[in-house]
GROMACS .gro file of C-alpha atoms in nm:
model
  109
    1UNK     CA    1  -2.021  -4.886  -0.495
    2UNK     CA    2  -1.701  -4.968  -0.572
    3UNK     CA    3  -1.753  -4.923  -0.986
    4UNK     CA    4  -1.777  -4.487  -0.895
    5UNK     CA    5  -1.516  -4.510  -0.680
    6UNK     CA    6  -1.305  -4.693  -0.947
    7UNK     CA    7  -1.475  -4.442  -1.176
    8UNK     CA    8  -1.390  -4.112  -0.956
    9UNK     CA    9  -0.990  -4.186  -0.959
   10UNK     CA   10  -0.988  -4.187  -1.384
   11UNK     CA   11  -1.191  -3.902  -1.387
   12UNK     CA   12  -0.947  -3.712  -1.162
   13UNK     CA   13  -0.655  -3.842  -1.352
   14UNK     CA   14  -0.782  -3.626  -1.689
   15UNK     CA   15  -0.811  -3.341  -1.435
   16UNK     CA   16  -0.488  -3.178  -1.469
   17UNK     CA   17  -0.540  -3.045  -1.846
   18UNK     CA   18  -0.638  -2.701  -1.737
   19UNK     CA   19  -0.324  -2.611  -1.544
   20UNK     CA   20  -0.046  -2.436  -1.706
   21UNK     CA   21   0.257  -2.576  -1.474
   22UNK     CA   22   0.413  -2.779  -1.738
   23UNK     CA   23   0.472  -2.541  -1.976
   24UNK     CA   24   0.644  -2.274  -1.699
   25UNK     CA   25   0.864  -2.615  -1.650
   26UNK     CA   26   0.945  -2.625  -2.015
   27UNK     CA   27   1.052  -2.253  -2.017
   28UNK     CA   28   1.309  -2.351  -1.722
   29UNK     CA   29   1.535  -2.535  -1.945
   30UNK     CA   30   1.579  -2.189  -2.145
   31UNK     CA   31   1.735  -1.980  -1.833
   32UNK     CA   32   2.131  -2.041  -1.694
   33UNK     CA   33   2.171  -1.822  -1.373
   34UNK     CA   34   1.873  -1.678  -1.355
   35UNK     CA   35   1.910  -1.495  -1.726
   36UNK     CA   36   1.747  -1.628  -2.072
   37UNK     CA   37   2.014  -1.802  -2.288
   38UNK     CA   38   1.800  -1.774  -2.590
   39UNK     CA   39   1.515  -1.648  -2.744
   40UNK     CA   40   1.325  -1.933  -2.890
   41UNK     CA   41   1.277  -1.934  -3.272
   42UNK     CA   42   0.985  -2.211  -3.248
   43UNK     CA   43   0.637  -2.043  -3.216
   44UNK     CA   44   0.456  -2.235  -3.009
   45UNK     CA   45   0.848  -2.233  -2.745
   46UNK     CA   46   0.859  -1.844  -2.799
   47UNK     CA   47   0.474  -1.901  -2.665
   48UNK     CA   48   0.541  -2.060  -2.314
   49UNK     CA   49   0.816  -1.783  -2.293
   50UNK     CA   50   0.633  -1.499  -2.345
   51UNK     CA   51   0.334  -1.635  -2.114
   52UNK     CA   52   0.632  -1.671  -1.814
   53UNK     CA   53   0.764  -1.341  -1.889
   54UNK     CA   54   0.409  -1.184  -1.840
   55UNK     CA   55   0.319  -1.365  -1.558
   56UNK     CA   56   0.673  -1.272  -1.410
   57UNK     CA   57   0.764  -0.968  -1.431
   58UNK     CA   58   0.474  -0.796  -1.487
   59UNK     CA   59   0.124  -0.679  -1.281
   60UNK     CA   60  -0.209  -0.708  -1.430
   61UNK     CA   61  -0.295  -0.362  -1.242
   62UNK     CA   62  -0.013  -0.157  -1.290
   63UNK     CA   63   0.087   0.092  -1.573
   64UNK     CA   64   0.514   0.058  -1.654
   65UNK     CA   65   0.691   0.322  -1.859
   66UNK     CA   66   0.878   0.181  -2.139
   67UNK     CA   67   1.218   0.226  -1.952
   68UNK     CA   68   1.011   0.030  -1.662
   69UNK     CA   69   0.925  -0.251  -1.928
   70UNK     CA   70   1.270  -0.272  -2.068
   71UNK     CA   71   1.431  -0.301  -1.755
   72UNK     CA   72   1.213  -0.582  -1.679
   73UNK     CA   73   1.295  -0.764  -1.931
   74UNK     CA   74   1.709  -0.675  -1.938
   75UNK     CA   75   1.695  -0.879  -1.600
   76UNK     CA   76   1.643  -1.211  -1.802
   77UNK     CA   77   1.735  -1.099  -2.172
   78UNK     CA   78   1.991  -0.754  -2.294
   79UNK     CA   79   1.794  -0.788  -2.582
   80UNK     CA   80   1.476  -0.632  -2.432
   81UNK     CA   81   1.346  -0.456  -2.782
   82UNK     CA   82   1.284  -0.802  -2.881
   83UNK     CA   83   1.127  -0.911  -2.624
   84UNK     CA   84   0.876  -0.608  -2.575
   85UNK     CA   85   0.788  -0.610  -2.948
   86UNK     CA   86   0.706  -0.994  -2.864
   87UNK     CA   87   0.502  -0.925  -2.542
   88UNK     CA   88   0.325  -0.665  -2.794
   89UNK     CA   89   0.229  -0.822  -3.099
   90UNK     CA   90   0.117  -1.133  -2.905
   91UNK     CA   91  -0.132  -0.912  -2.705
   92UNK     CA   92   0.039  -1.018  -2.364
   93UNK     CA   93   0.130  -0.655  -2.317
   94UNK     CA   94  -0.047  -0.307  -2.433
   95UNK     CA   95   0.033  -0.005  -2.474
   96UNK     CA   96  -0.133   0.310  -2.549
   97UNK     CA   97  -0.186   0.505  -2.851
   98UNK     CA   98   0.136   0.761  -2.765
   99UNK     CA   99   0.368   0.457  -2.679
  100UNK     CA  100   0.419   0.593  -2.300
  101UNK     CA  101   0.238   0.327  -2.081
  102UNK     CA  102   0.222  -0.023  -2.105
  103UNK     CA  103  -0.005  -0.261  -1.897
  104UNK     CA  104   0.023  -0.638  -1.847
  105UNK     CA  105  -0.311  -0.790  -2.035
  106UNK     CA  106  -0.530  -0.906  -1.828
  107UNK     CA  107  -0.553  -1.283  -1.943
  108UNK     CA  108  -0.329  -1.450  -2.066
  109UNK     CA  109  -0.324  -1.743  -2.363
   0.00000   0.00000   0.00000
């Protein structure tokens, strides 16, 4: 009896692969005051950014107007092109056809 119980703690000890806190920690170190201090150059850092800014600031079930979306964003970055072509091109944010609604994705990476 005691082998699975020594056996259950290892097991939960590889459990917390599946949860995405660490990276939102990570992104912390990026904001002063509440506001971005830089746009990360690093792919995989630009990444964990983009996945907090989704997650954030915007609703899975709600449509935003671009000036919605880029005042979103101007209340961590001023540089909220940027940013929205970055929450486009990674597929974390859509929009449609005729540019005037956005949506958050539904999952995220």
């Amino acid at each position: 009896m005691s082998q699975s119980t020594e056996h259950q703690p290892s097991q939960s000890a590889a459990a917390p692969h599946p949860h995405p806190h660490p990276p939102r920690r990570d992104v912390r170190d990026l904001f002063s005051g509440g506001r971005l201090t830089v746009i990360p150059r690093k792919v995989a850092r630009r990444e964990q950014l983009l996945d907090h800014l989704a997650e954030t600031l915007f609703t899975v079930d709600r449509e935003y107007t671009e000036p919605e979306v880029n005042e979103a964003l101007r209340t961590v970055h001023e540089d909220c092109s940027a940013l929205r072509r970055y929450l486009i091109t990674s597929g974390r944010l859509t929009r449609t056809r005729d540019g005037r609604t956005y949506r958050r994705a539904a999952t995220t990476r």
